Amino acid sequence: KEKHKILHRLLQNSTSPVDL
Amino acid sequence: LSLPQKKTFLGGGHVENKVVSHLLGAEPEKIYAMPDPALPDSDIKALTTLCDLADRELVVNIGWAKHIPGFSSLSLPDQMSLLQSAWMEILILRVVFRSLGCEDQLVFAEDYVMNEEQAKLAGLQDLYTAILQLVRKYTSIKLHREEFVTLKAIALANADSMHIEDWVAVQRLQDSLHAALQELVSVLHPEDGQRAGRLIMTLPLLRQTAAKAVQHFCNIKQDGRVPMHKLFLELLEAH
């Protein structure tokens, strides 16, 4: 996971889950 | 590199599907390539421009993925696995959609359009040919914007990563997007019962083309002559 830290950070940032 | 004359395909029916209207609303704003005017034209300049554009596109595509209904309910590792597998398919599908109606040109961005000659100079002829095959396929199908956004979400949900933890959750996402595509197609093309299947059947060529592109950019990375930003490198290394 350490290798993919930018992707990880971008996904964690202010996620607003959408469930319809 | 000039701005192409873009023809758009007009949709017929009105789309009521919630998933599709959400996907339409989540579609990222356009991004410009802004090639560095200080650099002389060369293959390195073209590839540098494309890698920089891809890096910025990736940031917005990750933001877009979070808006796909159901995607954010997946575990973070599963979200990562899908994006690590499908990121290039998403980039390419966006280029393909922008290039519809533009005679044999690839519209990487509104300010960055490549014809065959320019692709050849950048060492991208094989990739140009492969992406153009997709453009021709979707041109003959007359792909609508609504179908494009749904197909793009399906490509992500259908990434076939080997590292998925919760297959049931991913399958639920796939099923809801597939249902959205079927409903959409039945509204846009009620006369054509085969259309959803025909759209899904374009995905193997998209995956094959994306694999080619990843391989090509991995080779460029090894070569070391083209500067690449961290996110683009990170995702290339995921393969």
Tab-separated table of C-alpha atoms in Angstrom:
chain	number	residue	atom	x	y	z
A	1	LYS	CA	0.000	0.000	0.000
A	2	GLU	CA	2.970	2.267	0.762
A	3	LYS	CA	3.825	2.077	-2.933
A	4	HIS	CA	0.476	3.583	-3.892
A	5	LYS	CA	0.311	6.440	-1.482
A	6	ILE	CA	-0.912	9.147	-3.865
A	7	LEU	CA	-3.836	7.054	-5.087
A	8	HIS	CA	-4.601	6.130	-1.488
A	9	ARG	CA	-4.537	9.771	-0.395
A	10	LEU	CA	-6.702	10.966	-3.298
A	11	LEU	CA	-9.301	8.314	-2.588
A	12	GLN	CA	-9.399	9.163	1.102
A	13	ASN	CA	-9.757	12.902	0.566
A	14	SER	CA	-13.263	14.227	1.253
A	15	THR	CA	-15.094	11.208	-0.074
A	16	SER	CA	-18.789	11.822	-0.491
A	17	PRO	CA	-20.271	8.366	-0.923
A	18	VAL	CA	-23.134	8.133	-3.353
A	19	ASP	CA	-25.768	5.489	-2.877
A	20	LEU	CA	-28.905	5.726	-4.899
B	1	LEU	CA	-2.159	20.986	-33.562
B	2	SER	CA	-5.498	22.552	-34.190
B	3	LEU	CA	-8.941	22.488	-32.739
B	4	PRO	CA	-11.028	19.896	-34.556
B	5	GLN	CA	-14.470	20.426	-35.977
B	6	LYS	CA	-16.477	18.293	-33.618
B	7	LYS	CA	-19.719	16.638	-34.562
B	8	THR	CA	-21.874	15.533	-31.691
B	9	PHE	CA	-24.380	12.751	-31.692
B	10	LEU	CA	-27.789	13.870	-30.627
B	11	GLY	CA	-29.643	11.726	-28.182
B	12	GLY	CA	-33.249	10.876	-28.835
B	13	GLY	CA	-35.114	9.927	-25.679
B	14	HIS	CA	-34.982	11.639	-22.326
B	15	VAL	CA	-32.841	9.831	-19.794
B	16	GLU	CA	-34.489	9.368	-16.412
B	17	ASN	CA	-32.107	6.783	-14.977
B	18	LYS	CA	-30.702	8.089	-11.684
B	19	VAL	CA	-27.357	6.363	-12.008
B	20	VAL	CA	-26.841	7.742	-15.519
B	21	SER	CA	-27.877	11.295	-14.629
B	22	HIS	CA	-25.526	11.135	-11.668
B	23	LEU	CA	-22.692	9.942	-13.903
B	24	LEU	CA	-23.411	12.753	-16.360
B	25	GLY	CA	-23.175	15.262	-13.518
B	26	ALA	CA	-19.939	13.725	-12.255
B	27	GLU	CA	-18.196	13.927	-15.625
B	28	PRO	CA	-14.991	15.947	-15.123
B	29	GLU	CA	-14.425	19.389	-16.612
B	30	LYS	CA	-12.187	19.457	-19.666
B	31	ILE	CA	-8.452	19.648	-19.105
B	32	TYR	CA	-5.999	21.405	-21.395
B	33	ALA	CA	-2.658	19.937	-22.432
B	34	MET	CA	-0.814	23.285	-22.530
B	35	PRO	CA	2.366	22.103	-24.269
B	36	ASP	CA	5.404	24.041	-23.045
B	37	PRO	CA	6.022	26.788	-25.668
B	38	ALA	CA	9.652	27.024	-24.530
B	39	LEU	CA	10.430	23.462	-25.665
B	40	PRO	CA	11.308	22.758	-29.317
B	41	ASP	CA	8.956	20.313	-31.077
B	42	SER	CA	10.222	16.764	-30.666
B	43	ASP	CA	9.097	13.293	-29.643
B	44	ILE	CA	10.246	14.095	-26.106
B	45	LYS	CA	8.104	17.237	-26.032
B	46	ALA	CA	5.040	15.339	-27.286
B	47	LEU	CA	5.491	12.536	-24.744
B	48	THR	CA	6.190	14.997	-21.927
B	49	THR	CA	2.980	16.833	-22.787
B	50	LEU	CA	0.976	13.596	-22.885
B	51	CYS	CA	2.410	12.283	-19.593
B	52	ASP	CA	1.716	15.593	-17.862
B	53	LEU	CA	-1.824	15.646	-19.255
B	54	ALA	CA	-2.360	12.026	-18.192
B	55	ASP	CA	-1.202	12.794	-14.656
B	56	ARG	CA	-3.714	15.649	-14.322
B	57	GLU	CA	-6.449	13.562	-15.940
B	58	LEU	CA	-5.782	10.802	-13.418
B	59	VAL	CA	-6.410	13.155	-10.512
B	60	VAL	CA	-9.817	14.153	-11.887
B	61	ASN	CA	-10.646	10.566	-12.863
B	62	ILE	CA	-10.035	9.416	-9.293
B	63	GLY	CA	-12.346	12.195	-8.118
B	64	TRP	CA	-14.867	11.062	-10.727
B	65	ALA	CA	-14.691	7.429	-9.588
B	66	LYS	CA	-15.727	8.474	-6.089
B	67	HIS	CA	-18.946	9.840	-7.581
B	68	ILE	CA	-19.946	6.583	-9.262
B	69	PRO	CA	-22.968	5.457	-7.264
B	70	GLY	CA	-21.795	2.596	-5.056
B	71	PHE	CA	-18.060	2.941	-5.700
B	72	SER	CA	-17.289	4.683	-2.419
B	73	SER	CA	-19.079	1.935	-0.489
B	74	LEU	CA	-16.369	-0.496	-1.610
B	75	SER	CA	-13.434	-0.948	0.757
B	76	LEU	CA	-10.543	1.422	0.133
B	77	PRO	CA	-8.252	-1.439	-0.980
B	78	ASP	CA	-10.897	-2.577	-3.489
B	79	GLN	CA	-11.335	0.966	-4.814
B	80	MET	CA	-7.572	1.109	-5.262
B	81	SER	CA	-7.423	-2.284	-6.970
B	82	LEU	CA	-10.083	-1.314	-9.514
B	83	LEU	CA	-8.405	1.993	-10.320
B	84	GLN	CA	-4.946	0.409	-10.525
B	85	SER	CA	-6.297	-2.003	-13.132
B	86	ALA	CA	-8.592	0.264	-15.134
B	87	TRP	CA	-6.977	3.721	-15.063
B	88	MET	CA	-5.582	3.520	-18.592
B	89	GLU	CA	-8.883	2.210	-19.989
B	90	ILE	CA	-10.586	5.270	-18.498
B	91	LEU	CA	-7.992	7.654	-19.942
B	92	ILE	CA	-8.263	6.059	-23.386
B	93	LEU	CA	-12.051	5.924	-23.416
B	94	ARG	CA	-12.087	9.665	-22.717
B	95	VAL	CA	-9.688	10.324	-25.598
B	96	VAL	CA	-11.802	8.103	-27.841
B	97	PHE	CA	-15.013	9.923	-26.968
B	98	ARG	CA	-13.418	13.327	-27.561
B	99	SER	CA	-12.165	12.072	-30.929
B	100	LEU	CA	-15.564	10.944	-32.257
B	101	GLY	CA	-16.423	12.828	-35.403
B	102	CYS	CA	-12.837	14.075	-35.847
B	103	GLU	CA	-11.439	12.581	-39.011
B	104	ASP	CA	-8.557	10.281	-38.058
B	105	GLN	CA	-7.299	12.564	-35.323
B	106	LEU	CA	-6.865	11.802	-31.649
B	107	VAL	CA	-8.144	14.579	-29.400
B	108	PHE	CA	-6.025	14.176	-26.273
B	109	ALA	CA	-7.266	17.619	-25.248
B	110	GLU	CA	-8.974	20.498	-27.007
B	111	ASP	CA	-5.557	22.104	-27.440
B	112	TYR	CA	-3.743	18.860	-28.231
B	113	VAL	CA	-4.856	16.930	-31.277
B	114	MET	CA	-2.685	14.360	-33.037
B	115	ASN	CA	-2.884	13.100	-36.603
B	116	GLU	CA	-1.079	10.026	-37.882
B	117	GLU	CA	2.032	11.954	-38.873
B	118	GLN	CA	2.357	13.590	-35.467
B	119	ALA	CA	1.762	10.259	-33.711
B	120	LYS	CA	4.492	8.707	-35.840
B	121	LEU	CA	6.926	11.483	-34.852
B	122	ALA	CA	6.146	10.835	-31.193
B	123	GLY	CA	6.743	7.100	-31.637
B	124	LEU	CA	3.079	6.415	-30.937
B	125	GLN	CA	1.968	5.004	-34.265
B	126	ASP	CA	0.882	1.595	-32.954
B	127	LEU	CA	-1.065	3.207	-30.166
B	128	TYR	CA	-2.590	5.734	-32.579
B	129	THR	CA	-3.779	2.907	-34.823
B	130	ALA	CA	-5.226	0.947	-31.904
B	131	ILE	CA	-7.068	3.929	-30.420
B	132	LEU	CA	-8.360	4.901	-33.844
B	133	GLN	CA	-9.842	1.412	-34.213
B	134	LEU	CA	-11.871	2.147	-31.073
B	135	VAL	CA	-12.862	5.569	-32.418
B	136	ARG	CA	-14.130	3.954	-35.634
B	137	LYS	CA	-16.027	1.323	-33.706
B	138	TYR	CA	-17.825	3.883	-31.531
B	139	THR	CA	-18.371	6.169	-34.516
B	140	SER	CA	-20.185	3.394	-36.366
B	141	ILE	CA	-22.208	2.615	-33.233
B	142	LYS	CA	-22.921	6.378	-32.797
B	143	LEU	CA	-22.044	6.346	-29.110
B	144	HIS	CA	-24.106	8.775	-27.040
B	145	ARG	CA	-22.676	10.790	-24.164
B	146	GLU	CA	-24.923	8.938	-21.701
B	147	GLU	CA	-23.701	5.587	-23.010
B	148	PHE	CA	-20.110	6.804	-22.833
B	149	VAL	CA	-20.279	7.799	-19.153
B	150	THR	CA	-21.995	4.538	-18.234
B	151	LEU	CA	-19.582	2.407	-20.241
B	152	LYS	CA	-16.657	4.186	-18.598
B	153	ALA	CA	-18.020	3.346	-15.149
B	154	ILE	CA	-18.555	-0.260	-16.282
B	155	ALA	CA	-14.940	-0.456	-17.476
B	156	LEU	CA	-13.839	0.542	-13.974
B	157	ALA	CA	-16.180	-1.838	-12.143
B	158	ASN	CA	-15.217	-4.646	-14.523
B	159	ALA	CA	-11.461	-4.180	-14.036
B	160	ASP	CA	-10.813	-7.847	-13.143
B	161	SER	CA	-8.130	-7.067	-10.582
B	162	MET	CA	-6.616	-10.139	-8.945
B	163	HIS	CA	-6.613	-8.405	-5.577
B	164	ILE	CA	-10.323	-7.797	-4.947
B	165	GLU	CA	-11.316	-8.625	-1.358
B	166	ASP	CA	-15.093	-8.387	-1.636
B	167	TRP	CA	-16.225	-9.755	-4.981
B	168	VAL	CA	-19.867	-9.659	-3.984
B	169	ALA	CA	-19.718	-5.880	-3.476
B	170	VAL	CA	-17.892	-5.362	-6.782
B	171	GLN	CA	-20.412	-7.556	-8.567
B	172	ARG	CA	-23.251	-5.524	-7.060
B	173	LEU	CA	-21.637	-2.399	-8.508
B	174	GLN	CA	-21.214	-4.089	-11.899
B	175	ASP	CA	-24.843	-5.225	-11.874
B	176	SER	CA	-26.224	-1.792	-11.039
B	177	LEU	CA	-24.162	-0.159	-13.801
B	178	HIS	CA	-25.115	-2.868	-16.282
B	179	ALA	CA	-28.782	-2.386	-15.408
B	180	ALA	CA	-28.347	1.369	-15.900
B	181	LEU	CA	-26.832	0.773	-19.350
B	182	GLN	CA	-29.661	-1.539	-20.354
B	183	GLU	CA	-32.309	0.894	-19.187
B	184	LEU	CA	-30.546	3.771	-20.921
B	185	VAL	CA	-30.234	1.903	-24.214
B	186	SER	CA	-33.867	0.823	-24.087
B	187	VAL	CA	-34.833	4.527	-23.848
B	188	LEU	CA	-32.380	5.835	-26.461
B	189	HIS	CA	-32.776	2.951	-28.908
B	190	PRO	CA	-35.994	1.085	-28.169
B	191	GLU	CA	-35.831	-0.473	-31.639
B	192	ASP	CA	-32.406	-2.036	-31.118
B	193	GLY	CA	-32.433	-4.882	-28.603
B	194	GLN	CA	-28.815	-5.779	-29.350
B	195	ARG	CA	-27.295	-2.390	-28.567
B	196	ALA	CA	-26.304	-2.890	-24.907
B	197	GLY	CA	-24.547	-6.116	-25.826
B	198	ARG	CA	-22.808	-4.439	-28.732
B	199	LEU	CA	-21.536	-1.692	-26.428
B	200	ILE	CA	-20.278	-4.207	-23.852
B	201	MET	CA	-18.539	-6.116	-26.651
B	202	THR	CA	-16.313	-3.103	-27.339
B	203	LEU	CA	-14.665	-3.467	-23.913
B	204	PRO	CA	-12.151	-6.208	-24.819
B	205	LEU	CA	-10.621	-3.945	-27.475
B	206	LEU	CA	-10.472	-1.132	-24.917
B	207	ARG	CA	-8.649	-3.379	-22.454
B	208	GLN	CA	-6.255	-4.650	-25.115
B	209	THR	CA	-5.486	-1.088	-26.213
B	210	ALA	CA	-4.957	0.046	-22.622
B	211	ALA	CA	-2.535	-2.837	-22.020
B	212	LYS	CA	-0.595	-1.753	-25.110
B	213	ALA	CA	-0.500	1.824	-23.855
B	214	VAL	CA	0.668	0.833	-20.368
B	215	GLN	CA	3.406	-1.325	-21.862
B	216	HIS	CA	4.493	1.489	-24.145
B	217	PHE	CA	4.666	4.053	-21.341
B	218	CYS	CA	6.498	1.544	-19.104
B	219	ASN	CA	9.135	1.306	-21.841
B	220	ILE	CA	9.311	5.096	-22.052
B	221	LYS	CA	9.734	5.238	-18.272
B	222	GLN	CA	12.612	2.738	-18.428
B	223	ASP	CA	14.191	4.830	-21.120
B	224	GLY	CA	14.215	7.721	-18.659
B	225	ARG	CA	14.167	10.589	-21.163
B	226	VAL	CA	10.620	11.763	-20.495
B	227	PRO	CA	9.766	13.396	-17.163
B	228	MET	CA	6.736	11.824	-15.495
B	229	HIS	CA	4.762	12.968	-12.476
B	230	LYS	CA	4.347	10.829	-9.392
B	231	LEU	CA	0.753	9.644	-9.764
B	232	PHE	CA	1.304	8.546	-13.371
B	233	LEU	CA	4.484	6.704	-12.295
B	234	GLU	CA	2.724	5.157	-9.344
B	235	LEU	CA	-0.002	3.712	-11.560
B	236	LEU	CA	2.459	2.545	-14.231
B	237	GLU	CA	4.306	0.716	-11.468
B	238	ALA	CA	1.080	-0.948	-10.336
B	239	HIS	CA	1.236	-3.073	-13.497
